Amino acid sequence: MAGGKVYLVGAGPGDPGLITIKGIECLKQADLILYDGLVNPLLLEHVSSEVERTCRVAEGCQNRRVLKQDEINERLIAAAREGKTVVRLKGGDPFIFGRGSEEAAALREAGIDFEIVPGITAATAAAGYAGISVTHRAHASAVALITGHEDPTKPDSSLDYEALSRFPGTLVFYMGLHNLKHIVSSLIEAGKSGDTPAAAISRGTTPFQKTVQSTLKGLPESVQNAGLVAPSLIVIGECVTLRDQIAWFEQKPLFGLRIGITRSEDQSESEIQQAIRLGAQPVLLPTIEISQPADWAPVDQAISRLKDYDWLVFTSANGVRYFMDRLWELGLDSRQLSHLKIATIGPSTAEALLAYRIRADLVPPQYRAEALAESLKPLATGQKLLWAGANRGREVLITELAEVSATVDKIVVYENHDVSAWNEESLKLLESGEVDWVGLSSPSIARNFERLLTDAARAQLGKSIRLASISPVTSQAAQEAGLQIDVEAKDYHWDGIFTAIQQYAASGP
Ligand code: SAH
């Protein structure tokens, strides 16, 4: 066997949470990932490997080279021969209408080691998210997975519609949308009742899922009226009526909305997950990048003189992480802080400390530098404070505490840099007004967001795109930069942004 290895991995149907744990482990290990057009790119946000998208059909394959199946096989074999760990990531399950077995056969023939990692296939996933159970004790004791797109090189239809019309259970057609009229008329001609309940589910398990429910004979017209797009699944059988009672996914509070996340990319994981949980599609619009400081020396010196201080102050979760990690890297640990009182600017900063099993002594009632200074004044009069913060930020603490003869030494434990441009896909969504909301979570993010806007994107503000701000300070910065804020969070963190959007969506402004 050659040195490398290929994993044929099912990515699931669209919701990035529907990949298996084993699939995620493969992604983490991979040197090269080849993924097909159906795979949700959000899955690849956090992998460091080389990533390439392959498309076998030109449709929906913007600006990318269309690869034939042979070429994909050759790429897999060549990369494995170089000793690479390769993941071939395919929508749904690799062996359900995925040509995964052809890839496996080519690998075996070439003597390349491989493994198959099954995935959740569209039939069970899209149906489940549409509230349709494809088997049911009362309605369906079998389910058939059928291709609605037969190999065009075959002379005759390989589908036996007579047999399918007699099939005692649910029929699920993949790749059948463009062929729908033919499928429906063939089934009815072969004896299936035109009144059989039927549904089409488009873009199942994504925030853009759309379900059309009808009868078999009425389905083509209903699908056309609703303007369904690929990928879509056709489900035929009594079980479709279960949806009336148990549909759930399309009722999520932010279902179908695209929400721009403006935090730095390596910090937006929890906001991405939260958007998805609420039924929305996160759009990554990072405005700043976070990195370690150019020079650790001042931090290291301060750490060596911690004994001189009475207080340690954190004004962001990043400050906590970079400071605590540096302490650790220097071979020290939290015992160095035992004599210090610790102040944080707000609940998420305090929460970041909890990860290091440290409780904050002071969390002011309001998430603002002024409130922190006010709370500190009576407690820190005449004392020495060490403030672990960013290269940028307001200096309110220093000036305010000087009033009570307290000295604040600031050390830069991480740096904030402005992003110079957004990725093409996110920008396109902004310019076409397809982003519904953008969350602005700090004054510098608000200013940067404004700076990164193109004219076309700016023209969509107030029309298609609405802005949600995390706090009054951020709203003010946004307004000074010329942005109109539509809603403001009551709790000054990202959950507050989502809640404000939810309230707006439920009741209007
Ligand atoms: N291997 C994939 C199927 C690939 S064939 C799997 O196991 O799911 C492509 C077809 O799958 C599409 O034409 C469509 O019929 C179906 N499909 C894939 N993703 C889908 C989705 N999110 N919603 C509805 N149908 C989907």
XYZ file of C-alpha atoms and ligand atoms in Angstrom:
535
model
C 0.000 0.000 0.000
C 1.160 3.547 -0.765
C 1.946 5.875 2.156
C -1.082 8.149 2.245
C -4.675 7.379 2.981
C -8.029 8.547 1.693
C -11.124 8.923 3.851
C -14.405 9.035 1.950
C -16.466 11.044 4.402
C -20.163 11.874 4.459
C -20.658 15.536 5.345
C -24.381 15.243 6.037
C -27.125 17.096 4.226
C -26.396 20.786 4.886
C -26.693 21.643 8.569
C -23.006 21.593 9.557
C -23.956 19.946 12.859
C -25.044 16.833 11.009
C -21.581 15.440 10.295
C -20.373 12.553 12.441
C -17.734 12.847 15.155
C -15.559 10.505 13.136
C -16.000 12.770 10.103
C -14.819 15.794 12.097
C -11.790 13.846 13.312
C -10.888 13.050 9.703
C -11.167 16.732 8.765
C -8.836 17.687 11.598
C -6.209 15.185 10.471
C -6.368 15.869 6.751
C -3.586 17.416 4.686
C -5.929 17.885 1.739
C -9.707 18.057 1.577
C -11.598 17.710 -1.681
C -15.246 18.570 -1.141
C -18.160 18.462 -3.484
C -20.683 21.133 -4.369
C -23.303 19.967 -1.851
C -21.072 20.316 1.195
C -21.708 23.306 3.457
C -18.492 25.403 3.401
C -19.109 26.364 7.056
C -17.827 22.889 7.899
C -14.427 23.909 6.603
C -14.150 27.167 8.536
C -11.994 25.646 11.211
C -9.729 23.260 9.395
C -6.177 24.198 8.618
C -5.665 21.783 5.742
C -5.529 22.654 2.076
C -9.094 22.747 0.775
C -10.367 22.422 -2.762
C -13.902 22.364 -4.061
C -14.769 19.985 -6.842
C -17.876 20.174 -8.964
C -19.038 17.643 -11.464
C -21.666 19.892 -12.977
C -21.194 23.515 -13.970
C -24.489 24.580 -12.365
C -23.916 26.326 -9.047
C -20.177 25.959 -9.431
C -19.230 29.627 -9.581
C -15.765 30.362 -10.905
C -14.556 26.887 -10.218
C -13.219 24.322 -12.568
C -15.576 21.475 -13.231
C -13.828 18.168 -12.589
C -14.862 14.902 -14.178
C -15.135 11.874 -11.924
C -11.930 10.383 -13.429
C -10.043 13.568 -12.670
C -11.253 13.531 -9.058
C -10.117 9.915 -8.721
C -6.720 10.841 -10.148
C -6.341 13.757 -7.721
C -7.153 11.468 -4.776
C -4.673 8.834 -5.917
C -1.899 11.333 -6.673
C -2.228 13.091 -3.308
C -2.266 9.785 -1.404
C 0.842 8.672 -3.311
C 2.584 11.811 -2.052
C 1.910 10.434 1.425
C -0.936 12.815 2.215
C -3.967 12.124 4.356
C -6.807 13.042 2.059
C -10.441 13.579 2.890
C -12.940 13.262 0.108
C -15.922 15.033 1.646
C -19.266 14.359 0.033
C -22.770 15.647 0.691
C -25.010 13.313 2.692
C -23.684 9.756 2.680
C -20.885 8.850 0.265
C -22.568 5.612 -0.764
C -26.069 6.968 -1.352
C -26.115 8.360 -4.891
C -22.694 9.784 -4.174
C -20.433 7.745 -6.429
C -18.361 7.028 -3.352
C -18.109 3.364 -4.252
C -16.629 4.234 -7.644
C -13.984 6.316 -5.898
C -13.304 3.490 -3.463
C -12.938 1.016 -6.341
C -10.471 3.303 -8.126
C -8.476 3.651 -4.905
C -8.395 -0.099 -4.347
C -7.229 -0.630 -7.920
C -4.440 1.888 -7.405
C -3.431 0.175 -4.166
C -4.367 3.167 -1.993
C -5.541 2.590 1.562
C -8.984 4.040 2.310
C -11.835 4.127 4.824
C -15.501 4.977 4.438
C -17.118 7.289 6.972
C -20.892 7.183 6.441
C -22.982 10.313 6.698
C -26.600 11.250 7.260
C -28.296 11.035 3.911
C -30.700 13.660 2.584
C -33.734 11.353 2.741
C -33.795 10.929 6.491
C -32.335 14.345 7.280
C -34.451 16.584 5.037
C -37.574 14.578 5.827
C -36.834 14.753 9.549
C -36.317 18.523 9.401
C -39.593 18.798 7.477
C -41.495 16.816 10.110
C -41.880 13.714 7.953
C -40.973 10.308 9.324
C -40.258 8.122 6.290
C -41.288 5.000 8.168
C -44.224 4.811 10.543
C -45.996 1.959 12.279
C -49.324 2.953 10.786
C -48.334 4.491 7.456
C -45.163 3.008 6.020
C -43.314 -0.187 6.827
C -40.684 0.287 4.132
C -38.861 3.107 2.404
C -37.290 3.174 -1.051
C -34.470 5.535 -2.040
C -34.685 6.134 -5.768
C -32.754 8.213 -8.262
C -34.922 10.529 -10.314
C -31.998 11.257 -12.567
C -31.101 8.189 -14.459
C -27.817 7.742 -16.233
C -28.460 9.529 -19.563
C -26.164 7.072 -21.343
C -28.529 4.186 -20.531
C -30.902 3.341 -23.414
C -33.923 2.392 -21.290
C -35.243 3.576 -18.003
C -33.885 1.316 -15.307
C -36.760 2.287 -13.029
C -39.588 -0.175 -12.886
C -42.510 2.200 -12.262
C -44.946 -0.724 -11.998
C -42.965 -2.122 -9.111
C -42.508 1.315 -7.552
C -46.228 2.052 -7.726
C -46.918 -1.169 -5.823
C -44.123 -0.575 -3.292
C -45.627 -0.914 0.209
C -44.070 2.174 1.748
C -42.559 5.611 1.222
C -40.880 6.546 -2.069
C -38.041 9.050 -1.840
C -36.617 10.396 -5.085
C -33.194 12.041 -5.167
C -32.180 14.295 -8.071
C -35.726 14.288 -9.384
C -36.799 17.929 -9.431
C -36.119 18.548 -13.140
C -37.793 15.231 -13.947
C -40.754 15.652 -11.623
C -43.547 15.660 -14.219
C -42.220 12.484 -15.785
C -41.851 10.724 -12.427
C -45.371 11.685 -11.347
C -47.069 10.702 -14.587
C -45.138 7.416 -14.802
C -46.209 6.462 -11.265
C -49.851 7.378 -11.894
C -49.886 5.518 -15.216
C -48.461 2.497 -13.449
C -51.359 2.544 -10.994
C -50.311 4.718 -8.037
C -53.176 6.880 -6.807
C -52.860 10.537 -7.811
C -54.241 11.405 -4.360
C -51.271 9.913 -2.502
C -49.803 12.583 -0.183
C -46.519 13.957 -1.559
C -43.972 16.608 -0.697
C -40.879 18.235 -2.120
C -38.205 19.517 0.243
C -35.687 21.987 -1.094
C -32.343 22.760 0.579
C -33.342 20.590 3.525
C -31.724 21.172 6.955
C -30.453 24.612 5.935
C -32.007 27.957 6.921
C -33.386 28.076 3.393
C -35.325 24.842 3.642
C -38.628 25.039 1.829
C -41.263 22.326 1.874
C -44.139 22.011 -0.533
C -46.882 19.612 0.463
C -49.476 18.380 -2.000
C -50.907 15.268 -3.609
C -48.937 13.225 -6.100
C -50.894 14.628 -9.035
C -50.758 18.201 -7.733
C -47.063 18.181 -6.855
C -45.520 19.433 -10.143
C -47.726 22.507 -10.183
C -47.234 23.250 -6.467
C -43.476 22.909 -6.865
C -43.484 25.263 -9.805
C -45.633 27.843 -7.998
C -43.345 27.772 -4.985
C -40.267 28.151 -7.194
C -38.333 25.346 -5.502
C -34.668 25.007 -6.379
C -32.162 22.164 -6.273
C -31.130 20.280 -4.278
C -34.602 18.954 -3.620
C -36.002 15.682 -2.500
C -39.388 14.224 -3.436
C -41.221 12.207 -0.808
C -44.326 10.233 -1.718
C -46.524 8.359 0.750
C -49.026 8.618 3.605
C -46.256 9.580 6.007
C -46.102 13.064 4.428
C -49.252 14.011 6.364
C -47.332 13.630 9.652
C -45.853 17.006 8.855
C -49.128 18.719 9.753
C -48.553 17.674 13.326
C -44.788 17.602 13.789
C -43.179 20.166 11.478
C -40.687 22.076 13.601
C -37.545 23.340 11.892
C -39.107 25.999 9.708
C -40.635 27.524 12.850
C -37.302 28.525 14.405
C -37.256 32.158 15.586
C -34.692 33.460 13.069
C -35.447 30.889 10.384
C -34.254 31.883 6.926
C -32.434 35.059 7.961
C -28.827 35.729 7.012
C -26.938 37.349 9.860
C -23.545 38.989 9.422
C -21.040 38.146 12.176
C -18.431 40.891 12.470
C -16.151 39.508 15.169
C -12.713 38.222 14.263
C -12.970 34.892 12.535
C -11.177 32.813 15.144
C -13.547 34.114 17.796
C -16.888 33.778 16.106
C -17.466 30.056 16.641
C -20.072 30.475 19.367
C -21.951 33.179 17.418
C -21.949 30.950 14.334
C -23.402 28.093 16.393
C -25.962 30.349 18.027
C -27.133 31.709 14.645
C -27.572 28.163 13.364
C -29.422 27.086 16.511
C -31.893 29.903 15.938
C -32.429 28.850 12.316
C -30.350 31.601 10.701
C -27.477 31.452 8.262
C -24.306 33.088 9.619
C -22.382 35.202 7.112
C -18.783 35.826 8.104
C -17.924 39.526 7.879
C -14.895 39.815 10.161
C -13.768 43.398 10.665
C -10.806 42.793 12.911
C -8.110 40.196 13.307
C -6.640 39.304 16.651
C -3.021 38.349 17.130
C -0.455 38.093 19.859
C 1.475 41.274 20.649
C 4.496 42.153 18.529
C 6.555 42.254 21.724
C 6.003 40.138 24.822
C 8.793 41.780 26.802
C 6.622 44.385 28.623
C 4.110 41.661 29.502
C 6.795 39.327 30.777
C 8.309 42.119 32.857
C 4.948 42.947 34.389
C 4.380 39.278 35.146
C 7.735 39.148 36.934
C 6.614 42.115 39.061
C 3.091 40.981 39.892
C 3.928 41.340 43.584
C 3.924 45.132 43.132
C 0.247 45.209 42.200
C -3.007 45.136 44.124
C -5.396 44.621 41.238
C -5.408 42.850 37.901
C -7.940 44.273 35.421
C -9.359 42.634 32.305
C -11.535 44.470 29.808
C -12.107 41.626 27.353
C -12.237 37.845 27.191
C -9.267 38.004 24.821
C -7.272 39.867 27.439
C -7.957 37.042 29.883
C -6.958 34.321 27.427
C -3.782 35.922 26.145
C -2.633 36.906 29.638
C -3.380 33.552 31.261
C -1.854 31.608 28.373
C 1.291 33.716 28.553
C 1.565 33.044 32.266
C 1.374 29.346 31.500
C 3.917 29.555 28.672
C 6.361 31.189 31.074
C 6.113 28.098 33.234
C 3.882 29.815 35.813
C 0.242 29.366 36.788
C -2.666 31.012 38.540
C -0.975 30.824 41.945
C 0.959 33.936 40.849
C -2.333 35.817 41.131
C -3.312 34.696 44.602
C -2.567 38.054 46.245
C -4.337 40.083 43.556
C -7.906 41.248 43.368
C -9.336 40.769 39.923
C -11.712 43.122 38.104
C -13.470 42.470 34.803
C -15.506 44.783 32.625
C -18.495 42.485 32.168
C -19.970 38.997 32.384
C -18.289 37.462 29.316
C -14.887 38.610 30.517
C -15.636 37.100 33.936
C -16.752 33.918 32.209
C -13.455 33.674 30.330
C -11.738 33.657 33.731
C -13.896 30.772 34.902
C -12.260 28.609 32.233
C -9.065 29.062 34.299
C -11.048 28.369 37.498
C -10.697 31.954 38.703
C -13.544 34.035 40.096
C -13.587 37.767 39.457
C -13.792 39.964 42.568
C -15.484 42.757 40.680
C -17.918 42.742 37.745
C -19.575 46.157 37.423
C -23.336 46.287 36.886
C -22.880 47.881 33.465
C -20.587 46.712 30.690
C -18.700 49.995 30.163
C -15.227 51.275 30.984
C -16.821 54.186 32.927
C -18.823 51.796 35.091
C -15.723 49.714 35.774
C -13.784 52.844 36.775
C -16.636 53.977 39.063
C -16.825 50.601 40.783
C -13.067 50.445 41.190
C -12.588 53.946 42.593
C -13.703 53.304 46.190
C -11.966 49.921 46.297
C -8.639 50.857 44.716
C -7.918 54.293 46.121
C -4.149 54.859 46.175
C -3.456 51.347 44.888
C -1.580 49.876 41.928
C -3.461 48.215 39.100
C -2.219 46.141 36.189
C -4.489 46.265 33.155
C -4.086 43.493 30.573
C -5.674 44.819 27.392
C -5.385 45.356 23.661
C -3.177 47.666 21.626
C -6.234 49.787 20.967
C -9.024 50.815 23.253
C -10.177 53.653 25.410
C -7.932 54.928 28.175
C -10.824 55.909 30.467
C -9.600 53.634 33.258
C -6.243 55.338 33.548
C -7.580 58.891 33.708
C -10.541 58.090 35.966
C -8.500 56.158 38.495
C -5.825 58.843 38.595
C -8.527 60.912 40.343
C -8.261 58.638 43.385
C -4.453 58.455 43.172
C -4.522 54.933 41.818
C -1.969 54.081 39.135
C -2.926 51.886 36.233
C -0.139 50.202 34.236
C -1.425 48.958 30.926
C 0.178 46.005 29.161
C -0.745 44.954 25.637
C -1.445 41.219 25.760
C -2.998 41.018 22.276
C -3.365 43.169 19.207
C -6.378 44.134 17.188
C -5.849 44.772 13.488
C -8.279 45.938 10.878
C -9.276 43.487 8.180
C -8.534 44.891 4.735
C -11.357 43.231 2.778
C -14.132 40.662 3.086
C -14.208 37.438 1.165
C -15.921 37.595 -2.181
C -18.957 35.482 -1.286
C -19.828 37.442 1.842
C -19.413 40.744 0.002
C -21.664 39.576 -2.808
C -24.393 38.703 -0.302
C -24.126 42.192 1.193
C -24.167 43.941 -2.161
C -27.208 42.020 -3.337
C -29.044 42.813 -0.109
C -29.323 39.130 0.778
C -27.890 39.704 4.242
C -30.809 40.554 6.547
C -28.947 41.676 9.663
C -25.443 42.614 10.684
C -24.475 42.511 14.358
C -22.010 45.184 15.483
C -20.363 44.224 18.727
C -17.932 47.029 19.563
C -17.215 50.638 18.577
C -14.143 49.679 16.552
C -16.092 46.922 14.798
C -18.798 49.455 13.898
C -16.266 51.901 12.463
C -14.481 49.144 10.577
C -17.695 47.753 9.196
C -18.510 51.162 7.752
C -15.014 51.465 6.292
C -15.198 48.047 4.597
C -18.538 48.741 2.893
C -18.517 49.105 -0.863
C -20.921 51.623 -2.433
C -23.195 48.813 -3.554
C -23.304 47.345 -0.036
C -23.859 50.745 1.562
C -26.832 51.272 -0.741
C -28.539 48.231 0.826
C -28.375 49.588 4.382
C -31.765 50.599 5.674
C -33.379 48.884 2.691
C -32.583 45.186 2.863
C -29.900 45.120 5.527
C -30.566 46.070 9.140
C -28.013 46.760 11.836
C -28.075 45.490 15.412
C -25.749 47.038 17.974
C -24.475 45.424 21.163
C -24.589 48.494 23.416
C -25.236 52.257 23.575
C -21.493 52.980 23.235
C -21.373 50.907 20.052
C -24.569 52.496 18.719
C -23.055 55.913 19.249
C -19.829 54.992 17.452
C -21.885 53.557 14.611
C -23.956 56.706 14.326
C -20.855 58.868 14.341
C -19.555 56.736 11.464
C -22.793 57.437 9.591
C -24.569 54.140 10.251
C -28.216 53.934 11.253
C -28.802 51.389 14.023
C -32.107 49.506 13.881
C -32.020 47.646 17.195
C -29.823 47.702 20.279
C -29.146 44.795 22.632
C -30.419 45.076 26.197
C -27.763 42.651 27.437
C -24.416 43.745 26.140
C -23.193 40.553 24.525
C -23.895 38.632 21.306
C -26.857 36.773 22.787
C -28.344 40.196 23.405
C -27.912 41.003 19.706
C -29.710 37.803 18.715
C -32.498 38.500 21.212
C -32.981 42.040 19.873
C -33.190 40.720 16.305
C -35.655 38.079 17.455
C -37.875 40.676 19.105
C -37.778 42.820 15.992
C -38.589 39.785 13.820
C -41.498 38.838 16.098
C -43.100 42.233 16.500
C -41.425 44.739 14.219
C -39.327 47.668 15.466
N -24.939 11.530 -1.236
C -26.041 12.436 -1.084
C -26.919 12.496 -2.292
C -26.233 13.020 -3.524
S -27.286 13.070 -4.902
C -26.864 12.026 0.143
O -26.638 10.963 0.711
O -27.728 12.796 0.558
C -27.861 14.716 -4.840
C -29.322 14.748 -4.490
O -29.484 14.588 -3.081
C -30.007 16.066 -4.788
O -30.406 16.134 -6.133
C -31.192 16.003 -3.853
O -32.205 15.180 -4.383
C -30.614 15.304 -2.653
N -30.178 16.272 -1.644
C -28.935 16.464 -1.178
N -28.918 17.419 -0.210
C -30.189 17.803 -0.064
C -30.836 18.754 0.787
N -30.147 19.483 1.666
N -32.170 18.918 0.684
C -32.884 18.187 -0.201
N -32.327 17.282 -1.018
C -31.004 17.086 -0.957
